[in-house]
Tab-separated table of N, CA and C in Angstrom:
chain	number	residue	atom	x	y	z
A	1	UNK	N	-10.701	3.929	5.601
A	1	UNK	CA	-10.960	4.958	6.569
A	1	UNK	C	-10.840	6.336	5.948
A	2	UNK	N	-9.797	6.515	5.023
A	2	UNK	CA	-9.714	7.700	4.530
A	2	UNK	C	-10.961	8.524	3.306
A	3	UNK	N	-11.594	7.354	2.892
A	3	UNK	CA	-12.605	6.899	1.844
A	3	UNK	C	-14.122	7.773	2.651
A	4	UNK	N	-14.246	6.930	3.228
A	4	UNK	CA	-15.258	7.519	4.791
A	4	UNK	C	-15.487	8.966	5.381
A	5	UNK	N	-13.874	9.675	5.071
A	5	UNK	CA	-13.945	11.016	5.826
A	5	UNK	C	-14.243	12.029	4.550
A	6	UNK	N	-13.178	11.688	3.390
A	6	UNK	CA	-13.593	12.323	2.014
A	6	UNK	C	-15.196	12.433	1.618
A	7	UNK	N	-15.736	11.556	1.573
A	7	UNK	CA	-17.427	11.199	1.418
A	7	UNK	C	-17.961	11.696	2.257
A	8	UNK	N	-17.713	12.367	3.525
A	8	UNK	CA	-18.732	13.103	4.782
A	8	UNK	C	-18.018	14.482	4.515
A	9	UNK	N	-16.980	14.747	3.724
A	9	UNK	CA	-16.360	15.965	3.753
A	9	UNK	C	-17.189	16.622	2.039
A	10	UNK	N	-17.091	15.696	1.366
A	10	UNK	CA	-17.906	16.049	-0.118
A	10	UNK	C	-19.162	16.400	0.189
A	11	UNK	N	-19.968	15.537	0.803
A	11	UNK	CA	-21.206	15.956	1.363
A	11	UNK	C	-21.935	16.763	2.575
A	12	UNK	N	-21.047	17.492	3.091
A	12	UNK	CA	-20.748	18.585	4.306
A	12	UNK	C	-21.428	19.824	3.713
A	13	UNK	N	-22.976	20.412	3.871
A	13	UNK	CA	-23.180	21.754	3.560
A	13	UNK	C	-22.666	22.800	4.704
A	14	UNK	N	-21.831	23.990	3.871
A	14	UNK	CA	-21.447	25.175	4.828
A	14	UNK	C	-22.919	25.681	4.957
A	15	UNK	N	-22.661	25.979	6.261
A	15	UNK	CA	-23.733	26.893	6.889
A	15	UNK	C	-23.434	28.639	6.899
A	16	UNK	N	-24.128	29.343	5.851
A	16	UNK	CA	-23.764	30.547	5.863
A	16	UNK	C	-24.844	31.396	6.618
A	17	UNK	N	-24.607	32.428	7.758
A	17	UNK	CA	-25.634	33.429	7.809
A	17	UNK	C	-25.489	34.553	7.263
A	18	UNK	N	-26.916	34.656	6.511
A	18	UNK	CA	-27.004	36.678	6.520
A	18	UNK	C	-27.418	37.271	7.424
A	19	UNK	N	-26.705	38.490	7.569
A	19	UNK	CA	-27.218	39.676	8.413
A	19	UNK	C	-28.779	39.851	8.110
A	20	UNK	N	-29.655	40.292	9.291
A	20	UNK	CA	-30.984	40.132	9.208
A	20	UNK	C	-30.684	42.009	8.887
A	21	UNK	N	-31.693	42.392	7.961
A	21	UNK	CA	-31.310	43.220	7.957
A	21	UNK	C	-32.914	44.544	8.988
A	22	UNK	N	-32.039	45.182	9.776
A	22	UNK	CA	-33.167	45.963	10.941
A	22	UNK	C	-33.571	47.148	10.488
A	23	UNK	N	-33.704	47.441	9.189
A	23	UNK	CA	-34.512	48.497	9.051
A	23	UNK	C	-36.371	47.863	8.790
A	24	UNK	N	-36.874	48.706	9.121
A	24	UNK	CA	-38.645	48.135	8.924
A	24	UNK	C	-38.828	48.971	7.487
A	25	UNK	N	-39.432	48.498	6.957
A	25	UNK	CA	-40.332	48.114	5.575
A	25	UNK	C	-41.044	48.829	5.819
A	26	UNK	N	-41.837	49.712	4.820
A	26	UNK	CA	-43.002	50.336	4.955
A	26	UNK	C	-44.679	49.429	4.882
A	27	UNK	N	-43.826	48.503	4.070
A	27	UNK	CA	-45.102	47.236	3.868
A	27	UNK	C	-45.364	46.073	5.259
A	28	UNK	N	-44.412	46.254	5.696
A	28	UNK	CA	-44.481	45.586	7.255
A	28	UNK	C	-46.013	46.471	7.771
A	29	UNK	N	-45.285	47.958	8.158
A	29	UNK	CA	-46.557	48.532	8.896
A	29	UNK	C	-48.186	48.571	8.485
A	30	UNK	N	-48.514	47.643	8.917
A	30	UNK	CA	-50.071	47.635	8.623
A	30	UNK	C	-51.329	48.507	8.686
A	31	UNK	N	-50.987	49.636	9.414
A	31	UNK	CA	-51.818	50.611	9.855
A	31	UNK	C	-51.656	51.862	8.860
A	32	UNK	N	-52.631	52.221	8.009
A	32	UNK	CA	-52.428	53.338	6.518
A	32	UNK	C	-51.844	54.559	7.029
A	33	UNK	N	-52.529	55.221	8.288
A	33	UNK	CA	-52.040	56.160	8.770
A	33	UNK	C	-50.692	56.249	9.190
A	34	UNK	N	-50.436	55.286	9.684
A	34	UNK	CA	-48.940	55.564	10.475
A	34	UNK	C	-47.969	55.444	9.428
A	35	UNK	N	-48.509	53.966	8.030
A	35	UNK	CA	-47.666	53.730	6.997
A	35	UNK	C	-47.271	55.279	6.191
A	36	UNK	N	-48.683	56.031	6.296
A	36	UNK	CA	-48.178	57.556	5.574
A	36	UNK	C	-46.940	58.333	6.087
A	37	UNK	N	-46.936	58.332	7.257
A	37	UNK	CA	-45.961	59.335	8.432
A	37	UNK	C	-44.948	58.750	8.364
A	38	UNK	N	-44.753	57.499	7.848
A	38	UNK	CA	-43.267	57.165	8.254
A	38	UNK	C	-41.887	57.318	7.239
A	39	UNK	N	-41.170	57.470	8.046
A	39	UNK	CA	-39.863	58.245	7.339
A	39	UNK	C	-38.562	56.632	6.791
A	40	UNK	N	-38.002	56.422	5.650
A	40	UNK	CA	-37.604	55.476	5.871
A	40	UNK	C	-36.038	56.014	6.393
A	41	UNK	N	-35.836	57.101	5.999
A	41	UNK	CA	-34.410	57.575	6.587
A	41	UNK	C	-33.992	57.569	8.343
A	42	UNK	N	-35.200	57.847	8.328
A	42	UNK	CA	-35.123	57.486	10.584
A	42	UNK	C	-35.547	56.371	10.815
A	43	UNK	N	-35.028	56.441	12.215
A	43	UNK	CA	-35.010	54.673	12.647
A	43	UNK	C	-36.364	54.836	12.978
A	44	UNK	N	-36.578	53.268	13.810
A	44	UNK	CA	-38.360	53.094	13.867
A	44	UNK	C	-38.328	54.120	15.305
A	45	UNK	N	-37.218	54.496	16.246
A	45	UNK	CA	-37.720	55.056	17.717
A	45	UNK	C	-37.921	56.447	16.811
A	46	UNK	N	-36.934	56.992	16.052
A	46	UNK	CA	-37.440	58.096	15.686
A	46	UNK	C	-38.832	58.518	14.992
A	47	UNK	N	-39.254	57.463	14.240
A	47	UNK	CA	-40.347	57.542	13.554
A	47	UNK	C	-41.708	57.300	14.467
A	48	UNK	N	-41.714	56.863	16.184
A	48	UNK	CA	-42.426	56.793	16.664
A	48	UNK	C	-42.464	58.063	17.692
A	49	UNK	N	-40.929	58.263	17.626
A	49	UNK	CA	-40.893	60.156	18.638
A	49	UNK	C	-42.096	61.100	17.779
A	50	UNK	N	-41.719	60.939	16.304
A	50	UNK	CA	-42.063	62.051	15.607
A	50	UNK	C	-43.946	62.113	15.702
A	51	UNK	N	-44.193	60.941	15.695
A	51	UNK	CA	-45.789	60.685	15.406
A	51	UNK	C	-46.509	61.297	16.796
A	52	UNK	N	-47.916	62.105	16.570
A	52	UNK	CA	-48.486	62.380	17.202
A	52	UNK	C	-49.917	61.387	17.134
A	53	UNK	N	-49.792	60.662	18.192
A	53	UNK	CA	-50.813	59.209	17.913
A	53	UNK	C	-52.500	60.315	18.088
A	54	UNK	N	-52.525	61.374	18.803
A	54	UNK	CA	-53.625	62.078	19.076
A	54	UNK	C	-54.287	62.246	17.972
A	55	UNK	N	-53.246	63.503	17.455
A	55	UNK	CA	-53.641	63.807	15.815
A	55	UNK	C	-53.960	62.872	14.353
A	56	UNK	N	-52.989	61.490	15.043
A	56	UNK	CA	-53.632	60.442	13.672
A	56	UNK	C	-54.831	60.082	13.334
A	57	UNK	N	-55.263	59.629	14.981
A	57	UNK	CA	-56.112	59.144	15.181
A	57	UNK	C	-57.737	60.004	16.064
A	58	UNK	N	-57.627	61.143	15.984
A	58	UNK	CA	-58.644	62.422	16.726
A	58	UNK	C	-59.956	62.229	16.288
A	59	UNK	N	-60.015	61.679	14.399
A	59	UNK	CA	-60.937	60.836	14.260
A	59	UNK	C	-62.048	60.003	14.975
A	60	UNK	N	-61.230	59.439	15.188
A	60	UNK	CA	-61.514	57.935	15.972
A	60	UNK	C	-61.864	57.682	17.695
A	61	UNK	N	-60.958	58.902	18.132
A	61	UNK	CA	-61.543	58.794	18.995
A	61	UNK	C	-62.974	59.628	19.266
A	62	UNK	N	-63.411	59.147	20.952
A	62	UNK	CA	-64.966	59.572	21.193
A	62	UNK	C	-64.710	60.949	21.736
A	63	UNK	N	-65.558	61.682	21.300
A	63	UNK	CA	-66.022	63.103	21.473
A	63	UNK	C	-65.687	63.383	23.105
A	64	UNK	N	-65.982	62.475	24.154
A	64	UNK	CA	-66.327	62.578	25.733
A	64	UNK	C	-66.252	61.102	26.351
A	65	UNK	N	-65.003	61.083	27.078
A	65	UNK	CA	-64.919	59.633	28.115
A	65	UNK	C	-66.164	59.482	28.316
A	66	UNK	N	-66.924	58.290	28.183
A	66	UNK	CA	-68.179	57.677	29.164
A	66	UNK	C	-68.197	57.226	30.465
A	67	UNK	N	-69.474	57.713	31.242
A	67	UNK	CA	-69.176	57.943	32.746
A	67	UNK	C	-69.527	56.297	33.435
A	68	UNK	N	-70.343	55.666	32.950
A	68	UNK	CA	-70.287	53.882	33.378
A	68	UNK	C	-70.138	53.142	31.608
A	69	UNK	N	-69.698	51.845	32.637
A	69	UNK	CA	-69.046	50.870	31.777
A	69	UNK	C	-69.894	50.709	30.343
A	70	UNK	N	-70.004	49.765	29.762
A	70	UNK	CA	-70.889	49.275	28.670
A	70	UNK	C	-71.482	47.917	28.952
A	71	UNK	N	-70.449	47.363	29.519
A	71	UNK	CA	-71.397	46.089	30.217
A	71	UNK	C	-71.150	46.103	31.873
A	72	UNK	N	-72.292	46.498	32.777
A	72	UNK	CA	-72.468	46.371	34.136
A	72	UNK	C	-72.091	45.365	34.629
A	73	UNK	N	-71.844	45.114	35.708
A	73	UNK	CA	-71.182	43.843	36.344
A	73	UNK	C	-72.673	43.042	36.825
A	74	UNK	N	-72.400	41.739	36.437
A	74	UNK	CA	-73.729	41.250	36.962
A	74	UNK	C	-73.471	40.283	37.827
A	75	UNK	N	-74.668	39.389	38.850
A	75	UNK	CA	-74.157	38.165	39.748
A	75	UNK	C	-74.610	37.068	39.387
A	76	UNK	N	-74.488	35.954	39.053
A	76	UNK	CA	-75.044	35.094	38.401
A	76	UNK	C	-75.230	34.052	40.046
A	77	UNK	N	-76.113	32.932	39.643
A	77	UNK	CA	-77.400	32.173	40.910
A	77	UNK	C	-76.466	31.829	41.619
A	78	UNK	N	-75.266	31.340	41.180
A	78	UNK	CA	-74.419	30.732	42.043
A	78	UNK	C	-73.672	31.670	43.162
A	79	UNK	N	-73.296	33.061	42.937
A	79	UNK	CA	-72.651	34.043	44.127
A	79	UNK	C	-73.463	34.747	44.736
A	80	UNK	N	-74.762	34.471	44.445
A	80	UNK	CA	-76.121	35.576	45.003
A	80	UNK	C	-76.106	34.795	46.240
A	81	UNK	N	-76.050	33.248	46.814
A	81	UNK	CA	-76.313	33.103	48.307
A	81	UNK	C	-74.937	33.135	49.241
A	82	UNK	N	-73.891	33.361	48.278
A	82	UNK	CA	-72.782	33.748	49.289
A	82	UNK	C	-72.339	35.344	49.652
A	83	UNK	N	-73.187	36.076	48.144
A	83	UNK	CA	-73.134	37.527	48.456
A	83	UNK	C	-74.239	38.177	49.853
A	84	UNK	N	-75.155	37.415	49.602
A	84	UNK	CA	-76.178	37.053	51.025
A	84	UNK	C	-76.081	37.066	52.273
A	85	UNK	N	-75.105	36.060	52.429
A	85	UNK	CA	-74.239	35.606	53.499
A	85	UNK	C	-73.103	36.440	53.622
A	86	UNK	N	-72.380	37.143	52.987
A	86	UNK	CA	-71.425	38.313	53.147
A	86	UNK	C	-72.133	39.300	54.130
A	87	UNK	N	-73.483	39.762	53.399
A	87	UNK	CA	-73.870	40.835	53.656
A	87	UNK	C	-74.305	40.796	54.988
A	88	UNK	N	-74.779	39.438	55.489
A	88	UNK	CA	-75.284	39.086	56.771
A	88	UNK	C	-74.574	38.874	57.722
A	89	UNK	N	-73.498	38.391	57.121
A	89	UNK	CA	-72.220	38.490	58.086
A	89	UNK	C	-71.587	39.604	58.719
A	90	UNK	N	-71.105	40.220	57.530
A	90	UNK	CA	-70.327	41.360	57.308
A	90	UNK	C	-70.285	42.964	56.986
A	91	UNK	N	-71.739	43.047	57.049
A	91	UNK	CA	-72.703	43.997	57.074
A	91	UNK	C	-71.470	44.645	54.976
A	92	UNK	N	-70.763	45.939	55.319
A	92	UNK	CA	-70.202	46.770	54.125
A	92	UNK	C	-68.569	45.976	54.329
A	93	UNK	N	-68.361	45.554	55.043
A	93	UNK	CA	-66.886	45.603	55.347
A	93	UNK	C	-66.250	44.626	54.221
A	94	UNK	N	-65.561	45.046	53.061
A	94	UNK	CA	-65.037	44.719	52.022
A	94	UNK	C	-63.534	43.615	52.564
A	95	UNK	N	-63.287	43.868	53.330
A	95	UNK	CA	-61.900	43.076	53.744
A	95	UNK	C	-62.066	42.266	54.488
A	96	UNK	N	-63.130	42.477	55.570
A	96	UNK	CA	-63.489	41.259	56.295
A	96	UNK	C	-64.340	40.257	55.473
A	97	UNK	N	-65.107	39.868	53.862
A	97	UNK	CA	-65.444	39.776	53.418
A	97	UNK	C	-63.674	38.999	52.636
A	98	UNK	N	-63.442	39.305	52.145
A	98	UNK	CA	-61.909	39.019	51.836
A	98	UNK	C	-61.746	37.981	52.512
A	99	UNK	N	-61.426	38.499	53.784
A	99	UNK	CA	-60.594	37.414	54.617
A	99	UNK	C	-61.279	36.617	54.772
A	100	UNK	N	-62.851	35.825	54.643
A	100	UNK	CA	-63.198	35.295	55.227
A	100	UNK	C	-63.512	33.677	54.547
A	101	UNK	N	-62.466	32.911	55.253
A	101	UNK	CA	-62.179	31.669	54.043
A	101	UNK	C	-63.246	30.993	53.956
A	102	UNK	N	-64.227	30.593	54.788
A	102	UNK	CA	-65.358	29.608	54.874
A	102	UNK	C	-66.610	30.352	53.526
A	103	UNK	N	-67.118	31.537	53.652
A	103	UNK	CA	-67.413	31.853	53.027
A	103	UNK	C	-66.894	32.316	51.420
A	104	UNK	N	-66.128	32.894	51.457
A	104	UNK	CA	-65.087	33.042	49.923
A	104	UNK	C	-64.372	32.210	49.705
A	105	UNK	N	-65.137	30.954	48.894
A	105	UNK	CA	-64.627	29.978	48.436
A	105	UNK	C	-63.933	30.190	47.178
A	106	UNK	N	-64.867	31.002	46.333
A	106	UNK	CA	-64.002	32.162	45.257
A	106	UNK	C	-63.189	32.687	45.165
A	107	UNK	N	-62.110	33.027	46.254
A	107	UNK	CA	-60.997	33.808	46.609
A	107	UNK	C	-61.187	34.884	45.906
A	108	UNK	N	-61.882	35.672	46.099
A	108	UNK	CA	-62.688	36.875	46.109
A	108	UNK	C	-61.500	38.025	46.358
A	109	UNK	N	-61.112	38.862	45.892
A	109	UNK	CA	-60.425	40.268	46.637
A	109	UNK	C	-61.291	41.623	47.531
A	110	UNK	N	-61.161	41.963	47.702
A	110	UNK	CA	-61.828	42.631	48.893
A	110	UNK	C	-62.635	43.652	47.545
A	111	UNK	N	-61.522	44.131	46.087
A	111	UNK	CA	-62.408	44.923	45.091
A	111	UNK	C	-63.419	44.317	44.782
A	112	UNK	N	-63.218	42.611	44.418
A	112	UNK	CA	-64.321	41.744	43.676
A	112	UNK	C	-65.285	42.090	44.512
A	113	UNK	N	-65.114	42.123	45.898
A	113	UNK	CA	-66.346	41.451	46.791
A	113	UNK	C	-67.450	42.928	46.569
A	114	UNK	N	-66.415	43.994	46.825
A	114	UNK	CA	-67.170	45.044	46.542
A	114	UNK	C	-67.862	45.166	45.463
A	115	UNK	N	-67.454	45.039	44.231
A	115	UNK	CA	-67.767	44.737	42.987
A	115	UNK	C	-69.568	44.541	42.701
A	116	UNK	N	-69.099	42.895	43.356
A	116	UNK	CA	-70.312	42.309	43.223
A	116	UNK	C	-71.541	42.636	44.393
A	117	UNK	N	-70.795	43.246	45.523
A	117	UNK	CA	-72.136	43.185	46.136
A	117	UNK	C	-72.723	44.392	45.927
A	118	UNK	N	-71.748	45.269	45.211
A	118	UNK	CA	-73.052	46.394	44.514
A	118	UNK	C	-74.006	46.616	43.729
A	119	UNK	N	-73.086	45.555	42.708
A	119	UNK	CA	-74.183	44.587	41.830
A	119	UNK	C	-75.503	43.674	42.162
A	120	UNK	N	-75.020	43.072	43.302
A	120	UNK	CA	-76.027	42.672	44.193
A	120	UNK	C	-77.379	43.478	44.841
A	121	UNK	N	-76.630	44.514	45.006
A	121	UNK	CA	-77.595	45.363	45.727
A	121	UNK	C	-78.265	46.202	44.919
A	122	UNK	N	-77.753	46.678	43.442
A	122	UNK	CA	-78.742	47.334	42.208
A	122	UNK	C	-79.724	46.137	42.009
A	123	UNK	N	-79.515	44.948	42.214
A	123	UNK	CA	-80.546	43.740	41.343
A	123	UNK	C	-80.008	43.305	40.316
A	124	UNK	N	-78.588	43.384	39.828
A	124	UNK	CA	-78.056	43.204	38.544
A	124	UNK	C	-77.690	41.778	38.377
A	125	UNK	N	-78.480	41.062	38.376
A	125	UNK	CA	-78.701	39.359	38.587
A	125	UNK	C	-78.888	38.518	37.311
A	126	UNK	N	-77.770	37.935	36.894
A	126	UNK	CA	-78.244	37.149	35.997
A	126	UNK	C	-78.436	35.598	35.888
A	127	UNK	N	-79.408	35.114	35.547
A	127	UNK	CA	-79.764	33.855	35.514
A	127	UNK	C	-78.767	32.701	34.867
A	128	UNK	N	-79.108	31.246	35.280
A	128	UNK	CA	-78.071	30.279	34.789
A	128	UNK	C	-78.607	30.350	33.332
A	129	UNK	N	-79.940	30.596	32.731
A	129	UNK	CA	-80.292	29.889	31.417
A	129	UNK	C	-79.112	31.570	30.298
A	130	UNK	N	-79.464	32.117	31.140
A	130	UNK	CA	-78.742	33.560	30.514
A	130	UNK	C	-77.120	33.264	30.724
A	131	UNK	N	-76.194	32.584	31.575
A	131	UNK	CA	-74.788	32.242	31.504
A	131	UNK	C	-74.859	31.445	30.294
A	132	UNK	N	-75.530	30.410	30.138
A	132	UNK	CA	-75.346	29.238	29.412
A	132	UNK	C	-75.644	29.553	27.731
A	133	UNK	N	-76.668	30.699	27.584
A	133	UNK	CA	-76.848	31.846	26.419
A	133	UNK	C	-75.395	32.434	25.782
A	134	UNK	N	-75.037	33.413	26.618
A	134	UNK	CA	-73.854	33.314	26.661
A	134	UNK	C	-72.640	32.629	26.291
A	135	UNK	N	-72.120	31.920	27.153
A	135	UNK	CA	-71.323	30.841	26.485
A	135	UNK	C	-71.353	29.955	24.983
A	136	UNK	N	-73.135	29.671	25.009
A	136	UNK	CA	-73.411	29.429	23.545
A	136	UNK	C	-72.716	30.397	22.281
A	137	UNK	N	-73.210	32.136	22.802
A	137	UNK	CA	-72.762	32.960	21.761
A	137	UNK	C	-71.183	32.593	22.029
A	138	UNK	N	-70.314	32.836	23.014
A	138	UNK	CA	-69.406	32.770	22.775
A	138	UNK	C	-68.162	31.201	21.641
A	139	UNK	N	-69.410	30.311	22.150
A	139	UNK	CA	-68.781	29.082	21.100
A	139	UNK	C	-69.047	29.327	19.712
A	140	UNK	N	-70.450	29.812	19.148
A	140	UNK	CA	-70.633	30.452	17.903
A	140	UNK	C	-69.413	30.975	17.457
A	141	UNK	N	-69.141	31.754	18.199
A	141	UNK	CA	-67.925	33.652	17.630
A	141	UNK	C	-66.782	32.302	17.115
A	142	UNK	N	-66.070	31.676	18.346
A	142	UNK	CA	-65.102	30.889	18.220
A	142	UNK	C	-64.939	30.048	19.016
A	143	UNK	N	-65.351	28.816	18.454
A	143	UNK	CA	-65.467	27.831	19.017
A	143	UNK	C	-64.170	27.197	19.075
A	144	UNK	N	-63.775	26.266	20.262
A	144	UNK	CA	-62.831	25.542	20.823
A	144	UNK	C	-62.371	24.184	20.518
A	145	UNK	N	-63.464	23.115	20.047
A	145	UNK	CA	-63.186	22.145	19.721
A	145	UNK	C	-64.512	21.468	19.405
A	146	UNK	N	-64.129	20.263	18.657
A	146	UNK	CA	-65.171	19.516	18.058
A	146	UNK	C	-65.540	19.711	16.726
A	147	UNK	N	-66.509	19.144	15.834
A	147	UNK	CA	-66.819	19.649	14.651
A	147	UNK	C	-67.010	21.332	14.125
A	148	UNK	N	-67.467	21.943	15.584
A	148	UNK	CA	-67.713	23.650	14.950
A	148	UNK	C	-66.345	24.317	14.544
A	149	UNK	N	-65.237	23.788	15.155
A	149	UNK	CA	-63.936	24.638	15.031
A	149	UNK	C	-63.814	24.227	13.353
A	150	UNK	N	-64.152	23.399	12.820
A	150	UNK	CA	-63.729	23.270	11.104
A	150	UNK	C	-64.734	23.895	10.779
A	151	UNK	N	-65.702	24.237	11.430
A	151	UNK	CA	-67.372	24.861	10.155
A	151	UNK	C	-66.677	26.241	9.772
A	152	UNK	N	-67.451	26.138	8.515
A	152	UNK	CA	-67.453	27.457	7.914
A	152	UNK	C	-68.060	28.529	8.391
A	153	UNK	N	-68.065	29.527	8.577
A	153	UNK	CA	-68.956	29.904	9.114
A	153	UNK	C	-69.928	30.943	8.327
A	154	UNK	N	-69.114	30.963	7.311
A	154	UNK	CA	-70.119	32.104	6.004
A	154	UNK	C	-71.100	31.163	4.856
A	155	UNK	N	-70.621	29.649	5.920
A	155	UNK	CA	-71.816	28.692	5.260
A	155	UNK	C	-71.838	28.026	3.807
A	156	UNK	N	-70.530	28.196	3.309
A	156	UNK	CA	-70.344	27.496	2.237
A	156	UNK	C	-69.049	26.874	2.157
């Protein structure tokens, strides 16, 4: 018995921790600009008080906010005969449109409904062969499963 405890005591690794140590690295920060500005003598809140993100980056940003989106909201075949039926129902009324369970099978918010039936009402309609376009590009970019998730994609 005593044989037993010696032999689990010989072979016993101490578990030591080091202190992690919390200062940040300049090679951590990935971004060139900010890596320039930073101070290693101040902590990281100070080194983010000090930075003026405007001036790093004034570059980069656009000259003038843009006044509509970049991609318009569109309705695809399937919400065009319930946006239909909203409208016939419910003439503008965004909440009664909301509330209305038989029709908003979508659970729609009273913004969505608005959303779309303005979209509706510009003509901003897009077709199933154009969803399914779509989705294609999107499996291209990054695909989910099956043989494409191993393809290469620069083809060699």
């Amino acid at each position: 018995m005593v044989r037993a405890s010696l032999r689990k005591a010989r072979n016993r690794k101490v578990v030591s921790r080091k202190p992690k140590d919390k200062n940040l690295k300049t090679r951590q920060i990935r971004d060139p600009a900010l890596r320039k500005r930073y101070d290693k003598k101040k902590t990281l809140l100070e080194n983010l008080k000090s930075t003026d993100v405007k001036e790093m980056y004034s570059d980069l940003l656009p000259a003038e906010i843009p006044k509509h989106a970049a991609h318009p909201t569109k309705v695809n075949e399937e919400e065009k005969p319930i946006i239909e039926k909203f409208v016939q129902k419910h003439g503008y009324n965004y909440d009664a449109m909301h509330w209305d369970i038989k029709l908003n099978v979508f659970q729609w918010t009273a913004a969505a409904c608005k959303k779309r039936v303005l979209a509706w009402k510009k003509g901003n309609i897009r077709s199933a062969a154009a969803e399914i376009l779509s989705g294609h590009g999107m499996d291209l970019r990054k695909p989910l499963f099956g043989a494409a998730k191993q393809r290469n994609v620069f083809g060699h």
